[in-house]
Coordinates of N, CA and C in Angstrom, one line a residue:
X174 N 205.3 90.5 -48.0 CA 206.4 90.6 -47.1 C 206.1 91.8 -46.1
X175 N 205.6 92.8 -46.7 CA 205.0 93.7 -45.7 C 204.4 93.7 -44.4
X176 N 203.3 92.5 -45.2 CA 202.0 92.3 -44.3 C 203.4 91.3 -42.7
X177 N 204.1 90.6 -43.1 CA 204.9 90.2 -42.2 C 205.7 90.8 -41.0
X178 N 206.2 91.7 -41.7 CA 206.8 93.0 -41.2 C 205.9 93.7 -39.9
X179 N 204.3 93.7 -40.9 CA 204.2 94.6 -39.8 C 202.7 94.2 -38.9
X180 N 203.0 92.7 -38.9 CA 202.2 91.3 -38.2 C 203.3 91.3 -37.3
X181 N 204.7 91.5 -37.4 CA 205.6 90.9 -36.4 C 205.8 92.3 -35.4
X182 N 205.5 93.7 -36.1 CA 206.2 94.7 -35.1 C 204.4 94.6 -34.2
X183 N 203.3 94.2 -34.9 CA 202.3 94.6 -33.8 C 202.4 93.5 -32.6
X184 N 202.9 92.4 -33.3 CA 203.3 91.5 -32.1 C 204.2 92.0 -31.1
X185 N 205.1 92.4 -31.1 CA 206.6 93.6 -30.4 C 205.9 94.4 -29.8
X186 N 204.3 95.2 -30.2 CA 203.7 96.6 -29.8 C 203.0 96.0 -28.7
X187 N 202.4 94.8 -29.0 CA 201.4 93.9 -28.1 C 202.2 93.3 -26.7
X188 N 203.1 93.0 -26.9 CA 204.0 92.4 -25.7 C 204.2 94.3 -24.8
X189 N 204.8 94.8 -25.9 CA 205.3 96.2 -24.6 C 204.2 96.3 -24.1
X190 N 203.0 96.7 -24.7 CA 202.0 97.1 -23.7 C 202.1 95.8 -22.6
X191 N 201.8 95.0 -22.8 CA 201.2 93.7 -21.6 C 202.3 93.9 -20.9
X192 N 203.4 94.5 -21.0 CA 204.8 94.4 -20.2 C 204.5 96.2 -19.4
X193 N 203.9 97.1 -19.6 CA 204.1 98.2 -19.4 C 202.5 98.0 -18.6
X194 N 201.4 97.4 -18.9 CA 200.4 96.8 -18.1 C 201.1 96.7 -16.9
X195 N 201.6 95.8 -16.5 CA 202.5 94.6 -15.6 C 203.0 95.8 -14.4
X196 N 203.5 96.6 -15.1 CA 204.1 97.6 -14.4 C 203.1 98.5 -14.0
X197 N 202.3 99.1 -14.4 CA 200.8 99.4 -14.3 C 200.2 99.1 -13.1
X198 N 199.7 97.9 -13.3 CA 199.2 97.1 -12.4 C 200.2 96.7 -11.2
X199 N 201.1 96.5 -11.1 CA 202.2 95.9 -9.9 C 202.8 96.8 -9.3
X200 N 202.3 97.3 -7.9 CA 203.2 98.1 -7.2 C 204.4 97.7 -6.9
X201 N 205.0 96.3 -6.9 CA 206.0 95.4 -6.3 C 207.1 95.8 -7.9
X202 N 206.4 94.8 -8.8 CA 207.2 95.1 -9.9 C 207.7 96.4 -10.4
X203 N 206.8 97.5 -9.8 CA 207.2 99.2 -10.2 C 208.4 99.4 -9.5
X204 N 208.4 99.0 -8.1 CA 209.1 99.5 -7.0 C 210.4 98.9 -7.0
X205 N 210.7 97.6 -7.5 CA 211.7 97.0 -7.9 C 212.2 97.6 -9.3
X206 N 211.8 98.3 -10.0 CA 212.1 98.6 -11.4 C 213.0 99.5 -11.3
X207 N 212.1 100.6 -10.4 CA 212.6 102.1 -9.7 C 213.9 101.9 -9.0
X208 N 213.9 101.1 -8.0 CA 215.0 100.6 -7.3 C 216.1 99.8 -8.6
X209 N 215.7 99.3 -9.1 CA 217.1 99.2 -10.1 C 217.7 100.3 -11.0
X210 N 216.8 101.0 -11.3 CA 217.2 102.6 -12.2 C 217.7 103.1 -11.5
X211 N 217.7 103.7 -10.1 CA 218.2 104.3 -9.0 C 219.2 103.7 -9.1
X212 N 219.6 102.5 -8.5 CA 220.4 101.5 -8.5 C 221.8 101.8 -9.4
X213 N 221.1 102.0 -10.5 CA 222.2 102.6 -11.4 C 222.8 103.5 -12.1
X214 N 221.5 104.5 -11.8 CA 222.1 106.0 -11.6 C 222.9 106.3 -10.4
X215 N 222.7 106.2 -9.1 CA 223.7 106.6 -8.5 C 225.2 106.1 -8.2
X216 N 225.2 104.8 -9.3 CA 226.4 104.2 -9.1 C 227.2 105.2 -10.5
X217 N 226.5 105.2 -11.4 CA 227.1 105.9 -12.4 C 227.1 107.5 -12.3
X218 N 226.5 108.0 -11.2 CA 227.0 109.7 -10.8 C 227.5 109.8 -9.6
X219 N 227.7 108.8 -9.1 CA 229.2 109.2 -8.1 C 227.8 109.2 -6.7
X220 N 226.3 109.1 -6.8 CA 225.9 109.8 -5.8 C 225.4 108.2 -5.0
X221 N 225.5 108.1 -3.6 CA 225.0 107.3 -3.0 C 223.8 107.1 -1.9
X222 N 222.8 106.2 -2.2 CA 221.6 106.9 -1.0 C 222.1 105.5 -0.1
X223 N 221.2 106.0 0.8 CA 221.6 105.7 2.3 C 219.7 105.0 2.1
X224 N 220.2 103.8 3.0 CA 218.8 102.8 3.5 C 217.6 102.6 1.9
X225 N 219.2 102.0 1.0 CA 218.3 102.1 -0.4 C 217.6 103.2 -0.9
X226 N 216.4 103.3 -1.1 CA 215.9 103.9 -2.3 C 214.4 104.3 -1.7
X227 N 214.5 105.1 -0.7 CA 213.0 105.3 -0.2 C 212.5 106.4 -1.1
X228 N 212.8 107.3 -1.8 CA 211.9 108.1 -2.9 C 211.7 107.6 -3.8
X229 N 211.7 106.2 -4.1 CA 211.6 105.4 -5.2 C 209.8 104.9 -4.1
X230 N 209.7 104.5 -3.1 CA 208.2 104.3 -2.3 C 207.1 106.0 -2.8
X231 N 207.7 107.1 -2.7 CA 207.0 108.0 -2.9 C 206.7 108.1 -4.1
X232 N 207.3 107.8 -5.2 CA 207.1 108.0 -6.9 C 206.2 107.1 -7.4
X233 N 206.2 105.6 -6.6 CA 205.7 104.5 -7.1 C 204.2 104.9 -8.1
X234 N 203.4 105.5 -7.6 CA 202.0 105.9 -8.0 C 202.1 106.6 -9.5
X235 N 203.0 107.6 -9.0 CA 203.3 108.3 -10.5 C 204.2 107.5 -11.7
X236 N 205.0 106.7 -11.2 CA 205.3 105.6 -12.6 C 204.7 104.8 -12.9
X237 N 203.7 104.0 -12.0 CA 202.7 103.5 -12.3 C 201.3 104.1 -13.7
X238 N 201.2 105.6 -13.3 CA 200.5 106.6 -14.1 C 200.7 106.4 -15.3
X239 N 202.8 106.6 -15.3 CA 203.2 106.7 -16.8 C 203.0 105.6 -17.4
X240 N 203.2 104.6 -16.7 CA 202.8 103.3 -17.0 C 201.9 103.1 -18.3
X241 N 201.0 103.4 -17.4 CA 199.3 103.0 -17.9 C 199.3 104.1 -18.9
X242 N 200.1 105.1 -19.0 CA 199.9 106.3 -20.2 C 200.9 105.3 -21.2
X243 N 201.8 104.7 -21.1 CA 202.5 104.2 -22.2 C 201.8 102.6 -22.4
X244 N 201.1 102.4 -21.9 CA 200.2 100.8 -22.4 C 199.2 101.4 -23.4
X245 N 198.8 102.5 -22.6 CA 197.9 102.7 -24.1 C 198.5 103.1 -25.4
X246 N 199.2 104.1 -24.8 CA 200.3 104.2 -26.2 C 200.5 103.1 -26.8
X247 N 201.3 102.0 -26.7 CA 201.8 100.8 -27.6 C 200.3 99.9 -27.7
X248 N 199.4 100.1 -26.7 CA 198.0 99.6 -27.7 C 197.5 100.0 -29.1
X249 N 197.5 101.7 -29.3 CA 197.4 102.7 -29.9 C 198.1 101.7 -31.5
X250 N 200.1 102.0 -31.2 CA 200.6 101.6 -32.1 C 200.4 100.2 -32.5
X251 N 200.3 99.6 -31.6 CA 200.3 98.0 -31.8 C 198.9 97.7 -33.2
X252 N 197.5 98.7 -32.9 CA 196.4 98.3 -33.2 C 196.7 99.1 -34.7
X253 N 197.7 100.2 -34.8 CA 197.8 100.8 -35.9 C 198.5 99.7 -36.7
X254 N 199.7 99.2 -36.4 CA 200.5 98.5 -37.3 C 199.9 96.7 -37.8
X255 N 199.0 96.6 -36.9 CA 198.1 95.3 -36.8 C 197.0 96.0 -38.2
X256 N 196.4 97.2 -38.5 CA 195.7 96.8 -39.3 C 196.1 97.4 -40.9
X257 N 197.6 98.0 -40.6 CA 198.2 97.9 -41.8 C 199.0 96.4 -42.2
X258 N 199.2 95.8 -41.2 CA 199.4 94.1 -41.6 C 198.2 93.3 -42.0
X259 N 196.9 93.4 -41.9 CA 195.7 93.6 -42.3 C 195.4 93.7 -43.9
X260 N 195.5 94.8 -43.8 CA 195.8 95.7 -45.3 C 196.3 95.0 -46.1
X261 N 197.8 94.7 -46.1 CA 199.0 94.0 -47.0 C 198.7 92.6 -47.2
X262 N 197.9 92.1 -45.9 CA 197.7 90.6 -46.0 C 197.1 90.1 -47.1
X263 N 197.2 88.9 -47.3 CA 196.4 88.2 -48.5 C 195.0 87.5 -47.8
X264 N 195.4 87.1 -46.2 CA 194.2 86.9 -45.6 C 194.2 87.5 -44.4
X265 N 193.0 87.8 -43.4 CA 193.4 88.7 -42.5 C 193.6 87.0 -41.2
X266 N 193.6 86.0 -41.7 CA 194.1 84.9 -40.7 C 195.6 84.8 -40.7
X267 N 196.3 85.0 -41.8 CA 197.7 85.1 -41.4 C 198.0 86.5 -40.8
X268 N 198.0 87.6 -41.1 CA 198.0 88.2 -40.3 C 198.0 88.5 -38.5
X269 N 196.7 87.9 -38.4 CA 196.2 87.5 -37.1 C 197.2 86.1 -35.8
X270 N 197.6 85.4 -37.0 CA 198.6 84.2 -36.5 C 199.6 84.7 -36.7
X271 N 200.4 85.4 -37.2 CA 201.7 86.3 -37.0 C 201.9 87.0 -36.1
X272 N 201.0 87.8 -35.9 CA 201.0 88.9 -34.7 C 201.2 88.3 -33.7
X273 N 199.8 87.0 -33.0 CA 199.9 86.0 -31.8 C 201.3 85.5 -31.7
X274 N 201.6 84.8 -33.0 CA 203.0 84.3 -32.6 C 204.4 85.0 -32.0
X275 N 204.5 86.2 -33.0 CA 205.6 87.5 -32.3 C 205.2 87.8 -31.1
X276 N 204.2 87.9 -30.8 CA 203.6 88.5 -29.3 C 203.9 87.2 -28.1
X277 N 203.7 86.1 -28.8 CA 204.4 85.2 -27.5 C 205.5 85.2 -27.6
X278 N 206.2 85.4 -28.4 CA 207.5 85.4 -28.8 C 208.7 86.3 -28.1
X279 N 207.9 87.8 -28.2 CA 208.4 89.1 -27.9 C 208.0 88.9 -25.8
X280 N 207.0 88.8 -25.6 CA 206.6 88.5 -24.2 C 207.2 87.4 -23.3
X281 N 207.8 86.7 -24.0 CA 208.3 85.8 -23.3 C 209.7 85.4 -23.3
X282 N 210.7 86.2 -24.3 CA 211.5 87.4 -23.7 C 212.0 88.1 -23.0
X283 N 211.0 89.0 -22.9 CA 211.0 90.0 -21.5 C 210.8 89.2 -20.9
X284 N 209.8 88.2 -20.4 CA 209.8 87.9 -19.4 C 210.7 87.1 -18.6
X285 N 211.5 86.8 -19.4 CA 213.0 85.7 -19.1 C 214.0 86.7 -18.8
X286 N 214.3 88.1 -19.6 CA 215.3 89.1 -19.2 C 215.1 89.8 -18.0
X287 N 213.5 90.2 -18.0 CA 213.4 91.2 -17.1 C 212.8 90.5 -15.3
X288 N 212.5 89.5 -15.5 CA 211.9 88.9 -14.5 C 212.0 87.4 -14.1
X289 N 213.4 87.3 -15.0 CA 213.9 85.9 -14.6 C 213.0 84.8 -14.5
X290 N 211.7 84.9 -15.6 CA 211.2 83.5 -15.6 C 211.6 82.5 -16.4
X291 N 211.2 81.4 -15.9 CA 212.2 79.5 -16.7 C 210.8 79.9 -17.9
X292 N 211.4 79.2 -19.2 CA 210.6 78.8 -19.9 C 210.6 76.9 -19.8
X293 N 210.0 76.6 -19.8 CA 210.1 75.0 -20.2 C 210.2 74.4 -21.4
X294 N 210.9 73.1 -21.5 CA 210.9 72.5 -22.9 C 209.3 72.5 -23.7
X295 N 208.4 72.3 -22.7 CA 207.2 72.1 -23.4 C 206.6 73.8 -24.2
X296 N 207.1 74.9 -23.2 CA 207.1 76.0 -24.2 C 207.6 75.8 -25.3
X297 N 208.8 75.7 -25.4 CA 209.6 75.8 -26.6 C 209.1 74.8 -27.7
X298 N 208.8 73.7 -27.3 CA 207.8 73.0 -28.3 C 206.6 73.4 -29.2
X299 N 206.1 73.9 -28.0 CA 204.5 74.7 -28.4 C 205.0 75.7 -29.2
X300 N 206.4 76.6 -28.8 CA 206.6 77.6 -29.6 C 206.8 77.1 -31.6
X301 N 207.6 76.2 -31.0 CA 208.4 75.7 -32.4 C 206.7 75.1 -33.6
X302 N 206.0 74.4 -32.3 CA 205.3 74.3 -33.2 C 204.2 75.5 -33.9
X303 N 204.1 76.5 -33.1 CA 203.3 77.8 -33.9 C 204.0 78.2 -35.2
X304 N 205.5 78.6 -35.0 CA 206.1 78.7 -35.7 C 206.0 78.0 -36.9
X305 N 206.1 76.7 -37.0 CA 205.7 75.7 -38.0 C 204.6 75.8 -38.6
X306 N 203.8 75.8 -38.0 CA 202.3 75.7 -38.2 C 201.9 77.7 -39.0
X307 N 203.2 78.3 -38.7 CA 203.1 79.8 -39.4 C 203.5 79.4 -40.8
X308 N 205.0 78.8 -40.7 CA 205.7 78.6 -42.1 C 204.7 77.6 -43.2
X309 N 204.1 76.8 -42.3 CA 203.0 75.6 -43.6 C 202.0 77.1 -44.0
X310 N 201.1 77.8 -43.4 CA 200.3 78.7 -44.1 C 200.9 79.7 -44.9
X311 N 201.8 80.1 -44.5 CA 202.5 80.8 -45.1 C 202.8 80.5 -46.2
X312 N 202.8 79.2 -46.8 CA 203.5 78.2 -48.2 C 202.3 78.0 -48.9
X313 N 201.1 77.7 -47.8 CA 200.0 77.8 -48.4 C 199.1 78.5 -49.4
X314 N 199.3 80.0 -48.6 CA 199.0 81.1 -49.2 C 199.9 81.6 -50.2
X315 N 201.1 81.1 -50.7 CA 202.3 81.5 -51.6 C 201.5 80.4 -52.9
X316 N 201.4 79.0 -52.5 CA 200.7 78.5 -53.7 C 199.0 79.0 -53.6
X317 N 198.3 79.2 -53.0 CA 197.0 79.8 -53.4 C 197.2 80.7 -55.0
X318 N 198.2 81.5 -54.0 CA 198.5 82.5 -55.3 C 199.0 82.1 -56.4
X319 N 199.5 81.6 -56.4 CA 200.5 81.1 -57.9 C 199.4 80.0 -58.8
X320 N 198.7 79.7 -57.9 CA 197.0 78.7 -58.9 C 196.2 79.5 -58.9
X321 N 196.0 80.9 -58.6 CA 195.0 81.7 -58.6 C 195.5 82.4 -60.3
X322 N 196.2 82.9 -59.8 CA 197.5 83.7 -61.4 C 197.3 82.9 -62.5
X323 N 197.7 81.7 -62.4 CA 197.2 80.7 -63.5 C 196.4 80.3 -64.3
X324 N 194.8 80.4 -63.0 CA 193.8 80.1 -63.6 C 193.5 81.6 -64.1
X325 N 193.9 83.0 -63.6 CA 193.3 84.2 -64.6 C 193.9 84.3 -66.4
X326 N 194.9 83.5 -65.9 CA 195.8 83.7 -67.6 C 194.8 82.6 -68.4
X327 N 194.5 81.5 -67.8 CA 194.2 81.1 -68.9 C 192.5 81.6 -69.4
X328 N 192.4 82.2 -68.8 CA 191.1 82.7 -69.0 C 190.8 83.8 -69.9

């Protein structure tokens, strides 16, 4: 159960970074980001800018910076909690297919919240079927074990 736990948070660590990449790399998507934080800080302190948000153009570079300082960061944790799901695992392939799975999972998400992309029926297919295709190994690896146990007793 562990090894699950912490196959699903490196999946969650794997998306932030690719999402904090994004930001990284996208002057457009930084500058829109900025402009909505502004956006809603000055509505919530009474303060109003005039011709939008042009110190939000001058910062772009440096949130960009932090950016790329917090992608490595959640690479960091992502690759920490990936090889303690490793560890716990019974094989390091479920592991590996858990993580992928949460990570399309967690990424595509964000990407629907924060950037208003459509998913398609045929995603959600393909999702349902990873998913599936998680829960059969996962049953697999539950009886491995229980005819592995077996065959030590009688021995």
């Amino acid at each position: 159960m562990k090894s699950h736990m912490y196959s699903v948070l490196s999946g969650f660590f794997a998306s932030g970074a690719s999402l904090c990449g994004k930001f990284a790399m996208g002057a457009e998507e930084t500058l829109w980001l900025c402009e909505v934080v502004s956006h809603q800080i000055s509505h919530s302190s009474s303060l109003y800018a005039i011709n939008g948000f042009p110190a939000c153009k001058n910062f772009v570079l440096y949130i960009r910076v932090c950016f790329c300082g917090l992608m490595l960061l959640f690479n960091v944790v992502m690759w920490t909690t990936f090889v303690k799901a490793l560890r716990h695992s019974t094989t390091s392939l479920e592991a590996t297919v858990t993580n992928t799975a949460a990570n399309f999972f967690f990424t595509a998400i964000f990407g629907q919240v924060l950037f208003g992309e459509f998913l398609t029926l045929m995603w959600w297919i393909g999702t349902l079927l990873i998913i599936f295709g998680l829960l059969m190994m996962h049953k697999g690896n539950q009886q491995a074990a229980i005819l592995a146990k077996k065959q030590r007793k009688r021995k």
